[in-house]
Amino acid sequence: MEQSTLGERRKPAVFITGAGGEVGHGLISSLSREGNLDIVATDLRDVEQTLREQCSETYLADVCDRDALDRLLAMYQVKEIYHLAAVLSTRAELAPEVAHQVNVNGTVNILQIAAEQGRMYGEPVKVVFPSSIAAYGFGSLTQKTEVGAVSEYEHCKPSTMYGCNKLYCEHLGRYYAHSYRQLAQDSVQGKDKNRGVVDFRCVRYPGLISAETVPTGGTSDFVPEMIHAAARGEKYKCFVREDTRIPFMTMPEAIDATLQLAAASRHDLTQIVYNIASFSPSAGEVAQLVKTYFPGADITFEPDERRQAIVDSWPEFLDCSVATNDWGFKPTYTLEQAFEDYLVPRIIKQYESIL
Ligand code: AKB
């Protein structure tokens, strides 16, 4: 085992960025239940106490600050990285260059760290990267509805900074996995120390719905916002039309699928990027279901033209067949089951202590 800069043995660890976000919450709970490796988690903001307790260490760190990342990782042998830190689609349109800095430069830092650690230990570092349906882009609503389900490599013309960032980082991940420093001296002299040092795997998430947390800064937020507002007894003005349809899944399904991809044998993976999703309801269909469980729900539709245009550029349905064939992806819930078995019981329990 390598020595750290402090002369101690480096501890094998799984490293999580953006740990305090919605996906981080679920992922840390699942990884800590598995208990295979020490969890080292970072975020820009303080990570809440319940999450901290499930990690070996948590640090305040910016993924754009390469020196800070190097300092804290000097104590660890990083085996796997879940790179969750990102500025989401709505927030990214308010500060596109900041989003680029975090979403792209932060990802390059993570990929470089993975490559360095992979070379140092002579074994690949797994980098699991959540991409998004924002990587797609349709020119018109007519095209979106005509096309129906999309597979991973078609209609990738994102119209948002976030979508461009995600798509580009998918390509960067492929580059670090297969072609990193392909002309460097240590690559051309027969012993290719760079090849295979990064094992990059990527899921394209649809909109995610958690019973525990409410997202901020995304454009698919209308569904989770609508459900949580009803559970809190608050009015909700939905910022897209009733007929707006994009794919969604629940947070536990997203976490399970992410861990399933991470655990898959390299040999079974025929792609770097995989679509995953469970159901594709319209905003109106979600509102109807919300009203059956929360009869007092007050939901109105007041589309915001610009956010609507973003959602209209995303597909209605995803073709997830390659994820199913390669590593066994299977949705747990239909929309109705998600409400009945997961969302409603958990949300009611969560708010009953507060309301
Ligand atoms: C967003 O709305 O930005 C995200 C996403 C669809 O990736 N939830």
mmCIF file of C-alpha atoms and ligand atoms in Angstrom:
data_model
loop_
_atom_site.group_PDB
_atom_site.id
_atom_site.type_symbol
_atom_site.label_atom_id
_atom_site.label_comp_id
_atom_site.label_asym_id
_atom_site.label_seq_id
_atom_site.Cartn_x
_atom_site.Cartn_y
_atom_site.Cartn_z
ATOM 1 C CA MET A 1 0.000 0.000 0.000
ATOM 2 C CA GLU A 2 1.273 3.515 -0.867
ATOM 3 C CA GLN A 3 2.305 5.986 1.843
ATOM 4 C CA SER A 4 0.466 9.285 2.115
ATOM 5 C CA THR A 5 2.368 12.564 2.151
ATOM 6 C CA LEU A 6 2.160 12.358 5.961
ATOM 7 C CA GLY A 7 3.942 8.985 5.877
ATOM 8 C CA GLU A 8 0.819 7.003 6.834
ATOM 9 C CA ARG A 9 -0.617 4.185 4.789
ATOM 10 C CA ARG A 10 -3.242 5.435 2.353
ATOM 11 C CA LYS A 11 -6.722 4.174 3.176
ATOM 12 C CA PRO A 12 -8.829 2.633 0.385
ATOM 13 C CA ALA A 13 -11.869 4.837 -0.082
ATOM 14 C CA VAL A 14 -14.820 5.767 -2.207
ATOM 15 C CA PHE A 15 -14.903 9.487 -2.959
ATOM 16 C CA ILE A 16 -18.152 11.431 -3.443
ATOM 17 C CA THR A 17 -18.393 15.011 -4.699
ATOM 18 C CA GLY A 18 -21.551 17.098 -4.303
ATOM 19 C CA ALA A 19 -22.400 14.877 -1.345
ATOM 20 C CA GLY A 20 -24.952 17.259 0.162
ATOM 21 C CA GLY A 21 -27.192 17.222 -2.925
ATOM 22 C CA GLU A 22 -30.305 15.109 -3.516
ATOM 23 C CA VAL A 23 -28.488 12.149 -5.103
ATOM 24 C CA GLY A 24 -25.706 12.319 -2.496
ATOM 25 C CA HIS A 25 -28.229 11.734 0.293
ATOM 26 C CA GLY A 26 -29.468 8.456 -1.157
ATOM 27 C CA LEU A 27 -26.113 7.289 -2.409
ATOM 28 C CA ILE A 28 -24.306 7.783 0.892
ATOM 29 C CA SER A 29 -27.008 5.864 2.785
ATOM 30 C CA SER A 30 -26.771 2.932 0.359
ATOM 31 C CA LEU A 31 -22.967 2.881 0.225
ATOM 32 C CA SER A 32 -22.674 3.060 4.004
ATOM 33 C CA ARG A 33 -25.120 0.137 4.343
ATOM 34 C CA GLU A 34 -22.878 -1.864 1.976
ATOM 35 C CA GLY A 35 -19.951 -0.857 4.187
ATOM 36 C CA ASN A 36 -17.239 -2.067 1.791
ATOM 37 C CA LEU A 37 -15.040 1.022 1.695
ATOM 38 C CA ASP A 38 -14.521 4.199 3.726
ATOM 39 C CA ILE A 39 -16.691 6.994 2.334
ATOM 40 C CA VAL A 40 -14.935 10.309 1.841
ATOM 41 C CA ALA A 41 -17.436 12.995 0.900
ATOM 42 C CA THR A 42 -17.070 16.622 -0.164
ATOM 43 C CA ASP A 43 -19.408 19.489 -0.814
ATOM 44 C CA LEU A 44 -19.191 23.259 -1.132
ATOM 45 C CA ARG A 45 -21.474 23.589 1.871
ATOM 46 C CA ASP A 46 -21.581 21.855 5.233
ATOM 47 C CA VAL A 47 -22.943 18.340 4.891
ATOM 48 C CA GLU A 48 -25.741 17.690 7.373
ATOM 49 C CA GLN A 49 -25.044 15.704 10.525
ATOM 50 C CA THR A 50 -27.026 12.549 9.575
ATOM 51 C CA LEU A 51 -24.994 12.241 6.377
ATOM 52 C CA ARG A 52 -21.714 13.026 8.118
ATOM 53 C CA GLU A 53 -22.324 10.146 10.498
ATOM 54 C CA GLN A 54 -22.463 7.736 7.564
ATOM 55 C CA CYS A 55 -19.134 8.892 6.097
ATOM 56 C CA SER A 56 -15.591 8.299 7.315
ATOM 57 C CA GLU A 57 -14.709 11.894 6.541
ATOM 58 C CA THR A 58 -16.488 14.886 5.072
ATOM 59 C CA TYR A 59 -14.695 17.953 3.767
ATOM 60 C CA LEU A 60 -15.705 21.376 2.585
ATOM 61 C CA ALA A 61 -14.127 21.512 -0.858
ATOM 62 C CA ASP A 62 -14.765 22.998 -4.268
ATOM 63 C CA VAL A 63 -14.346 20.570 -7.194
ATOM 64 C CA CYS A 64 -12.767 23.456 -9.088
ATOM 65 C CA ASP A 65 -9.991 23.720 -6.483
ATOM 66 C CA ARG A 66 -7.539 21.083 -7.660
ATOM 67 C CA ASP A 67 -4.995 21.840 -4.905
ATOM 68 C CA ALA A 68 -7.580 21.370 -2.172
ATOM 69 C CA LEU A 69 -8.692 18.055 -3.695
ATOM 70 C CA ASP A 70 -5.078 16.863 -3.952
ATOM 71 C CA ARG A 71 -4.423 17.799 -0.334
ATOM 72 C CA LEU A 72 -7.377 15.910 1.032
ATOM 73 C CA LEU A 73 -6.943 12.876 -1.214
ATOM 74 C CA ALA A 74 -3.262 12.535 -0.312
ATOM 75 C CA MET A 75 -4.424 10.355 2.591
ATOM 76 C CA TYR A 76 -6.486 7.928 0.481
ATOM 77 C CA GLN A 77 -6.255 5.355 -2.215
ATOM 78 C CA VAL A 78 -9.358 6.272 -4.175
ATOM 79 C CA LYS A 79 -10.989 3.153 -5.600
ATOM 80 C CA GLU A 80 -14.237 4.666 -6.853
ATOM 81 C CA ILE A 81 -15.482 8.199 -7.443
ATOM 82 C CA TYR A 82 -19.128 9.272 -7.662
ATOM 83 C CA HIS A 83 -18.866 12.732 -9.159
ATOM 84 C CA LEU A 84 -22.209 14.343 -8.314
ATOM 85 C CA ALA A 85 -21.252 18.027 -7.986
ATOM 86 C CA ALA A 86 -22.995 20.075 -10.690
ATOM 87 C CA VAL A 87 -24.920 23.273 -11.366
ATOM 88 C CA LEU A 88 -28.341 22.145 -12.680
ATOM 89 C CA SER A 89 -30.115 23.345 -15.812
ATOM 90 C CA THR A 90 -32.185 26.326 -14.614
ATOM 91 C CA ARG A 91 -29.456 27.722 -12.387
ATOM 92 C CA ALA A 92 -26.880 27.216 -15.149
ATOM 93 C CA GLU A 93 -28.837 29.494 -17.497
ATOM 94 C CA LEU A 94 -28.542 32.315 -14.942
ATOM 95 C CA ALA A 95 -24.737 32.003 -14.774
ATOM 96 C CA PRO A 96 -23.576 29.905 -17.745
ATOM 97 C CA GLU A 97 -19.839 30.503 -17.325
ATOM 98 C CA VAL A 98 -19.952 29.592 -13.631
ATOM 99 C CA ALA A 99 -21.844 26.442 -14.585
ATOM 100 C CA HIS A 100 -19.206 25.599 -17.187
ATOM 101 C CA GLN A 101 -16.476 26.113 -14.624
ATOM 102 C CA VAL A 102 -18.097 23.738 -12.117
ATOM 103 C CA ASN A 103 -19.604 21.205 -14.510
ATOM 104 C CA VAL A 104 -16.698 20.892 -16.947
ATOM 105 C CA ASN A 105 -13.524 22.039 -15.184
ATOM 106 C CA GLY A 106 -14.615 20.285 -11.979
ATOM 107 C CA THR A 107 -15.094 17.079 -13.971
ATOM 108 C CA VAL A 108 -11.669 17.398 -15.613
ATOM 109 C CA ASN A 109 -10.144 17.697 -12.122
ATOM 110 C CA ILE A 110 -11.910 14.526 -11.033
ATOM 111 C CA LEU A 111 -10.892 12.621 -14.164
ATOM 112 C CA GLN A 112 -7.279 13.724 -13.738
ATOM 113 C CA ILE A 113 -7.255 12.631 -10.099
ATOM 114 C CA ALA A 114 -8.688 9.262 -11.152
ATOM 115 C CA ALA A 115 -6.035 8.892 -13.859
ATOM 116 C CA GLU A 116 -3.219 9.779 -11.462
ATOM 117 C CA GLN A 117 -4.440 7.417 -8.768
ATOM 118 C CA GLY A 118 -5.036 4.699 -11.367
ATOM 119 C CA ARG A 119 -1.466 5.023 -12.619
ATOM 120 C CA MET A 120 -0.063 5.168 -9.082
ATOM 121 C CA TYR A 121 -1.730 1.926 -7.975
ATOM 122 C CA GLY A 122 -1.750 0.177 -11.339
ATOM 123 C CA GLU A 123 -5.455 -0.507 -11.144
ATOM 124 C CA PRO A 124 -8.361 1.353 -12.744
ATOM 125 C CA VAL A 125 -10.248 3.921 -10.690
ATOM 126 C CA LYS A 126 -13.961 3.705 -11.333
ATOM 127 C CA VAL A 127 -15.571 7.071 -12.060
ATOM 128 C CA VAL A 128 -19.376 6.992 -11.991
ATOM 129 C CA PHE A 129 -20.860 10.091 -13.560
ATOM 130 C CA PRO A 130 -24.516 11.104 -13.601
ATOM 131 C CA SER A 131 -25.408 12.711 -16.885
ATOM 132 C CA SER A 132 -28.925 13.766 -17.791
ATOM 133 C CA ILE A 133 -31.729 13.866 -20.353
ATOM 134 C CA ALA A 134 -30.539 17.462 -20.793
ATOM 135 C CA ALA A 135 -27.866 15.994 -23.109
ATOM 136 C CA TYR A 136 -30.644 15.628 -25.695
ATOM 137 C CA GLY A 137 -32.126 18.480 -27.669
ATOM 138 C CA PHE A 138 -35.026 18.703 -30.106
ATOM 139 C CA GLY A 139 -35.500 21.647 -32.419
ATOM 140 C CA SER A 140 -39.285 21.640 -32.004
ATOM 141 C CA LEU A 141 -42.072 20.153 -29.938
ATOM 142 C CA THR A 142 -43.429 18.432 -33.064
ATOM 143 C CA GLN A 143 -40.102 16.667 -33.583
ATOM 144 C CA LYS A 144 -39.996 15.638 -29.897
ATOM 145 C CA THR A 145 -43.458 14.059 -30.001
ATOM 146 C CA GLU A 146 -42.898 12.411 -33.386
ATOM 147 C CA VAL A 147 -39.608 10.810 -32.339
ATOM 148 C CA GLY A 148 -40.878 9.161 -29.122
ATOM 149 C CA ALA A 149 -38.231 7.038 -27.344
ATOM 150 C CA VAL A 150 -34.604 8.041 -27.944
ATOM 151 C CA SER A 151 -31.511 5.884 -27.644
ATOM 152 C CA GLU A 152 -28.219 7.208 -26.307
ATOM 153 C CA TYR A 153 -26.544 8.448 -29.457
ATOM 154 C CA GLU A 154 -29.366 10.226 -31.292
ATOM 155 C CA HIS A 155 -30.729 13.761 -30.997
ATOM 156 C CA CYS A 156 -27.831 14.916 -28.800
ATOM 157 C CA LYS A 157 -28.057 18.632 -29.569
ATOM 158 C CA PRO A 158 -28.550 20.196 -26.130
ATOM 159 C CA SER A 159 -29.951 23.707 -25.910
ATOM 160 C CA THR A 160 -28.786 24.443 -22.356
ATOM 161 C CA MET A 161 -25.349 25.108 -20.866
ATOM 162 C CA TYR A 162 -25.973 22.239 -18.418
ATOM 163 C CA GLY A 163 -26.861 19.847 -21.255
ATOM 164 C CA CYS A 164 -23.780 20.885 -23.263
ATOM 165 C CA ASN A 165 -21.625 20.399 -20.162
ATOM 166 C CA LYS A 166 -23.036 16.937 -19.449
ATOM 167 C CA LEU A 167 -22.663 15.757 -23.053
ATOM 168 C CA TYR A 168 -19.102 17.054 -23.270
ATOM 169 C CA CYS A 169 -18.163 15.437 -19.941
ATOM 170 C CA GLU A 170 -19.495 12.105 -21.233
ATOM 171 C CA HIS A 171 -17.033 12.480 -24.125
ATOM 172 C CA LEU A 172 -14.244 13.518 -21.750
ATOM 173 C CA GLY A 173 -14.915 10.414 -19.664
ATOM 174 C CA ARG A 174 -14.624 8.271 -22.782
ATOM 175 C CA TYR A 175 -11.370 10.048 -23.654
ATOM 176 C CA TYR A 176 -9.828 9.461 -20.205
ATOM 177 C CA ALA A 177 -10.973 5.828 -20.299
ATOM 178 C CA HIS A 178 -9.662 4.988 -23.755
ATOM 179 C CA SER A 179 -7.294 7.569 -25.200
ATOM 180 C CA TYR A 180 -5.768 9.612 -22.339
ATOM 181 C CA ARG A 181 -2.280 10.922 -23.209
ATOM 182 C CA GLN A 182 -2.224 8.632 -26.219
ATOM 183 C CA LEU A 183 0.898 10.252 -27.693
ATOM 184 C CA ALA A 184 2.803 10.809 -24.443
ATOM 185 C CA GLN A 185 6.240 9.248 -24.091
ATOM 186 C CA ASP A 186 5.037 6.685 -21.550
ATOM 187 C CA SER A 187 2.249 5.697 -23.945
ATOM 188 C CA VAL A 188 4.323 5.177 -27.067
ATOM 189 C CA GLN A 189 7.173 3.149 -25.607
ATOM 190 C CA GLY A 190 5.306 -0.120 -25.488
ATOM 191 C CA LYS A 191 4.311 0.103 -21.824
ATOM 192 C CA ASP A 192 1.102 2.086 -21.902
ATOM 193 C CA LYS A 193 0.670 3.248 -18.317
ATOM 194 C CA ASN A 194 -2.280 5.467 -19.167
ATOM 195 C CA ARG A 195 -4.550 3.001 -20.932
ATOM 196 C CA GLY A 196 -7.384 1.749 -18.753
ATOM 197 C CA VAL A 197 -6.454 3.762 -15.656
ATOM 198 C CA VAL A 198 -9.933 5.317 -15.590
ATOM 199 C CA ASP A 199 -13.001 3.090 -15.719
ATOM 200 C CA PHE A 200 -15.654 5.666 -16.657
ATOM 201 C CA ARG A 201 -19.345 4.765 -16.407
ATOM 202 C CA CYS A 202 -22.241 7.106 -16.938
ATOM 203 C CA VAL A 203 -26.011 7.081 -16.447
ATOM 204 C CA ARG A 204 -28.288 9.625 -18.056
ATOM 205 C CA TYR A 205 -30.813 10.407 -15.331
ATOM 206 C CA PRO A 206 -34.348 11.503 -16.157
ATOM 207 C CA GLY A 207 -36.097 13.900 -13.755
ATOM 208 C CA LEU A 208 -35.719 12.469 -10.239
ATOM 209 C CA ILE A 209 -38.390 12.419 -7.520
ATOM 210 C CA SER A 210 -37.391 11.998 -3.901
ATOM 211 C CA ALA A 211 -39.754 11.737 -0.942
ATOM 212 C CA GLU A 212 -37.052 13.098 1.358
ATOM 213 C CA THR A 213 -35.677 16.131 -0.473
ATOM 214 C CA VAL A 214 -36.887 18.818 -2.881
ATOM 215 C CA PRO A 215 -34.545 19.746 -5.735
ATOM 216 C CA THR A 216 -33.355 23.265 -6.459
ATOM 217 C CA GLY A 217 -32.049 24.768 -9.673
ATOM 218 C CA GLY A 218 -33.350 22.135 -12.095
ATOM 219 C CA THR A 219 -35.995 22.383 -14.813
ATOM 220 C CA SER A 220 -37.541 18.966 -14.157
ATOM 221 C CA ASP A 221 -38.303 20.221 -10.633
ATOM 222 C CA PHE A 222 -42.019 20.785 -11.410
ATOM 223 C CA VAL A 223 -42.972 17.188 -10.551
ATOM 224 C CA PRO A 224 -41.227 16.895 -7.149
ATOM 225 C CA GLU A 225 -42.243 20.478 -6.284
ATOM 226 C CA MET A 226 -45.898 19.708 -7.070
ATOM 227 C CA ILE A 227 -45.958 16.598 -4.868
ATOM 228 C CA HIS A 228 -44.136 18.173 -1.908
ATOM 229 C CA ALA A 229 -46.288 21.340 -2.064
ATOM 230 C CA ALA A 230 -49.471 19.225 -1.881
ATOM 231 C CA ALA A 231 -48.106 17.250 1.074
ATOM 232 C CA ARG A 232 -47.335 20.522 2.896
ATOM 233 C CA GLY A 233 -50.790 21.879 2.072
ATOM 234 C CA GLU A 234 -49.331 24.672 -0.076
ATOM 235 C CA LYS A 235 -50.598 26.016 -3.412
ATOM 236 C CA TYR A 236 -48.474 25.157 -6.452
ATOM 237 C CA LYS A 237 -48.157 27.094 -9.699
ATOM 238 C CA CYS A 238 -46.693 24.677 -12.216
ATOM 239 C CA PHE A 239 -44.248 26.399 -14.593
ATOM 240 C CA VAL A 240 -44.962 24.078 -17.557
ATOM 241 C CA ARG A 241 -48.124 23.194 -19.532
ATOM 242 C CA GLU A 242 -50.332 20.287 -18.472
ATOM 243 C CA ASP A 243 -49.413 18.278 -21.578
ATOM 244 C CA THR A 244 -45.644 18.495 -20.907
ATOM 245 C CA ARG A 245 -44.133 15.028 -20.867
ATOM 246 C CA ILE A 246 -40.576 13.968 -19.932
ATOM 247 C CA PRO A 247 -39.180 10.804 -18.285
ATOM 248 C CA PHE A 248 -38.856 10.456 -14.507
ATOM 249 C CA MET A 249 -37.894 7.916 -11.864
ATOM 250 C CA THR A 250 -37.838 7.838 -8.076
ATOM 251 C CA MET A 251 -34.644 8.590 -6.194
ATOM 252 C CA PRO A 252 -34.223 5.052 -4.745
ATOM 253 C CA GLU A 253 -34.517 3.612 -8.265
ATOM 254 C CA ALA A 254 -31.865 6.069 -9.505
ATOM 255 C CA ILE A 255 -29.511 5.149 -6.652
ATOM 256 C CA ASP A 256 -30.036 1.407 -7.143
ATOM 257 C CA ALA A 257 -29.429 1.700 -10.878
ATOM 258 C CA THR A 258 -26.284 3.787 -10.338
ATOM 259 C CA LEU A 259 -24.863 1.216 -7.928
ATOM 260 C CA GLN A 260 -25.883 -1.603 -10.254
ATOM 261 C CA LEU A 261 -23.955 0.004 -13.107
ATOM 262 C CA ALA A 262 -20.971 0.578 -10.810
ATOM 263 C CA ALA A 263 -20.984 -3.089 -9.804
ATOM 264 C CA ALA A 264 -21.342 -4.467 -13.352
ATOM 265 C CA SER A 265 -18.470 -6.399 -14.859
ATOM 266 C CA ARG A 266 -16.461 -4.231 -17.266
ATOM 267 C CA HIS A 267 -16.760 -6.989 -19.892
ATOM 268 C CA ASP A 268 -20.552 -6.726 -19.957
ATOM 269 C CA LEU A 269 -20.554 -3.011 -20.722
ATOM 270 C CA THR A 270 -20.927 -2.252 -24.419
ATOM 271 C CA GLN A 271 -21.337 1.509 -23.909
ATOM 272 C CA ILE A 272 -19.988 4.305 -21.730
ATOM 273 C CA VAL A 273 -23.373 6.042 -21.408
ATOM 274 C CA TYR A 274 -26.704 4.470 -20.449
ATOM 275 C CA ASN A 275 -30.252 5.823 -20.439
ATOM 276 C CA ILE A 276 -32.363 4.970 -17.402
ATOM 277 C CA ALA A 277 -35.971 5.968 -16.593
ATOM 278 C CA SER A 278 -39.128 4.446 -15.133
ATOM 279 C CA PHE A 279 -42.168 6.355 -16.397
ATOM 280 C CA SER A 280 -43.073 9.353 -18.561
ATOM 281 C CA PRO A 281 -46.193 11.074 -17.242
ATOM 282 C CA SER A 282 -47.475 14.435 -18.411
ATOM 283 C CA ALA A 283 -47.506 17.204 -15.793
ATOM 284 C CA GLY A 284 -51.332 17.016 -15.871
ATOM 285 C CA GLU A 285 -51.311 13.272 -15.167
ATOM 286 C CA VAL A 286 -49.052 13.820 -12.155
ATOM 287 C CA ALA A 287 -51.378 16.579 -10.907
ATOM 288 C CA GLN A 288 -54.381 14.211 -11.170
ATOM 289 C CA LEU A 289 -52.599 11.566 -9.134
ATOM 290 C CA VAL A 290 -51.471 14.119 -6.551
ATOM 291 C CA LYS A 291 -55.125 15.147 -6.121
ATOM 292 C CA THR A 292 -56.261 11.577 -5.487
ATOM 293 C CA TYR A 293 -53.866 11.323 -2.520
ATOM 294 C CA PHE A 294 -54.110 14.960 -1.394
ATOM 295 C CA PRO A 295 -57.693 15.984 -2.315
ATOM 296 C CA GLY A 296 -57.130 19.547 -1.104
ATOM 297 C CA ALA A 297 -54.167 20.085 -3.477
ATOM 298 C CA ASP A 298 -54.351 23.447 -5.219
ATOM 299 C CA ILE A 299 -52.377 23.106 -8.488
ATOM 300 C CA THR A 300 -52.551 25.603 -11.331
ATOM 301 C CA PHE A 301 -50.641 25.659 -14.606
ATOM 302 C CA GLU A 302 -48.907 28.952 -15.378
ATOM 303 C CA PRO A 303 -46.204 28.116 -17.927
ATOM 304 C CA ASP A 304 -43.002 30.091 -17.930
ATOM 305 C CA GLU A 305 -42.206 30.354 -21.643
ATOM 306 C CA ARG A 306 -38.456 30.022 -21.251
ATOM 307 C CA ARG A 307 -38.381 27.104 -18.821
ATOM 308 C CA GLN A 308 -41.113 25.458 -20.912
ATOM 309 C CA ALA A 309 -38.848 25.692 -23.980
ATOM 310 C CA ILE A 310 -36.095 23.854 -22.108
ATOM 311 C CA VAL A 311 -38.403 21.012 -21.060
ATOM 312 C CA ASP A 312 -39.850 20.873 -24.596
ATOM 313 C CA SER A 313 -36.328 20.252 -25.926
ATOM 314 C CA TRP A 314 -35.985 17.101 -23.772
ATOM 315 C CA PRO A 315 -37.340 13.728 -24.938
ATOM 316 C CA GLU A 316 -40.697 12.267 -23.928
ATOM 317 C CA PHE A 317 -39.376 8.720 -23.563
ATOM 318 C CA LEU A 318 -35.973 7.054 -23.212
ATOM 319 C CA ASP A 319 -34.990 3.771 -24.788
ATOM 320 C CA CYS A 320 -33.303 1.990 -21.853
ATOM 321 C CA SER A 321 -32.851 -1.360 -23.600
ATOM 322 C CA VAL A 322 -29.033 -1.298 -23.624
ATOM 323 C CA ALA A 323 -28.922 -0.728 -19.841
ATOM 324 C CA THR A 324 -31.334 -3.654 -19.452
ATOM 325 C CA ASN A 325 -29.294 -5.948 -21.690
ATOM 326 C CA ASP A 326 -25.840 -4.980 -20.390
ATOM 327 C CA TRP A 327 -26.329 -4.752 -16.635
ATOM 328 C CA GLY A 328 -29.944 -5.682 -15.899
ATOM 329 C CA PHE A 329 -31.553 -2.269 -15.410
ATOM 330 C CA LYS A 330 -35.249 -2.634 -14.589
ATOM 331 C CA PRO A 331 -37.572 0.044 -13.197
ATOM 332 C CA THR A 332 -39.080 -0.810 -9.815
ATOM 333 C CA TYR A 333 -42.224 1.297 -10.132
ATOM 334 C CA THR A 334 -44.875 2.499 -12.520
ATOM 335 C CA LEU A 335 -45.960 6.064 -11.698
ATOM 336 C CA GLU A 336 -48.985 4.746 -9.773
ATOM 337 C CA GLN A 337 -46.845 2.275 -7.770
ATOM 338 C CA ALA A 338 -44.298 5.001 -7.056
ATOM 339 C CA PHE A 339 -47.053 7.108 -5.450
ATOM 340 C CA GLU A 340 -48.677 4.219 -3.597
ATOM 341 C CA ASP A 341 -45.602 2.351 -2.350
ATOM 342 C CA TYR A 342 -42.923 5.016 -1.977
ATOM 343 C CA LEU A 343 -43.815 8.683 -2.392
ATOM 344 C CA VAL A 344 -47.055 9.094 -0.459
ATOM 345 C CA PRO A 345 -46.213 7.008 2.633
ATOM 346 C CA ARG A 346 -42.732 8.517 2.957
ATOM 347 C CA ILE A 347 -43.804 12.108 2.319
ATOM 348 C CA ILE A 348 -46.707 11.908 4.786
ATOM 349 C CA LYS A 349 -44.371 10.494 7.432
ATOM 350 C CA GLN A 350 -41.821 13.194 6.749
ATOM 351 C CA TYR A 351 -44.225 16.116 7.044
ATOM 352 C CA GLU A 352 -46.450 14.832 9.851
ATOM 353 C CA SER A 353 -43.784 15.653 12.408
ATOM 354 C CA ILE A 354 -43.352 19.181 11.019
ATOM 355 C CA LEU A 355 -46.930 20.209 10.116
HETATM 356 C C1 AKB B 1 -32.456 19.446 -14.222
HETATM 357 O O1 AKB B 1 -33.664 19.695 -14.346
HETATM 358 O O2 AKB B 1 -31.557 20.235 -14.460
HETATM 359 C C2 AKB B 1 -32.078 18.053 -13.802
HETATM 360 C C3 AKB B 1 -31.922 17.166 -14.980
HETATM 361 C C4 AKB B 1 -33.093 16.785 -15.801
HETATM 362 O O3 AKB B 1 -30.842 16.773 -15.257
HETATM 363 N N1 AKB B 1 -33.019 17.509 -12.905
#
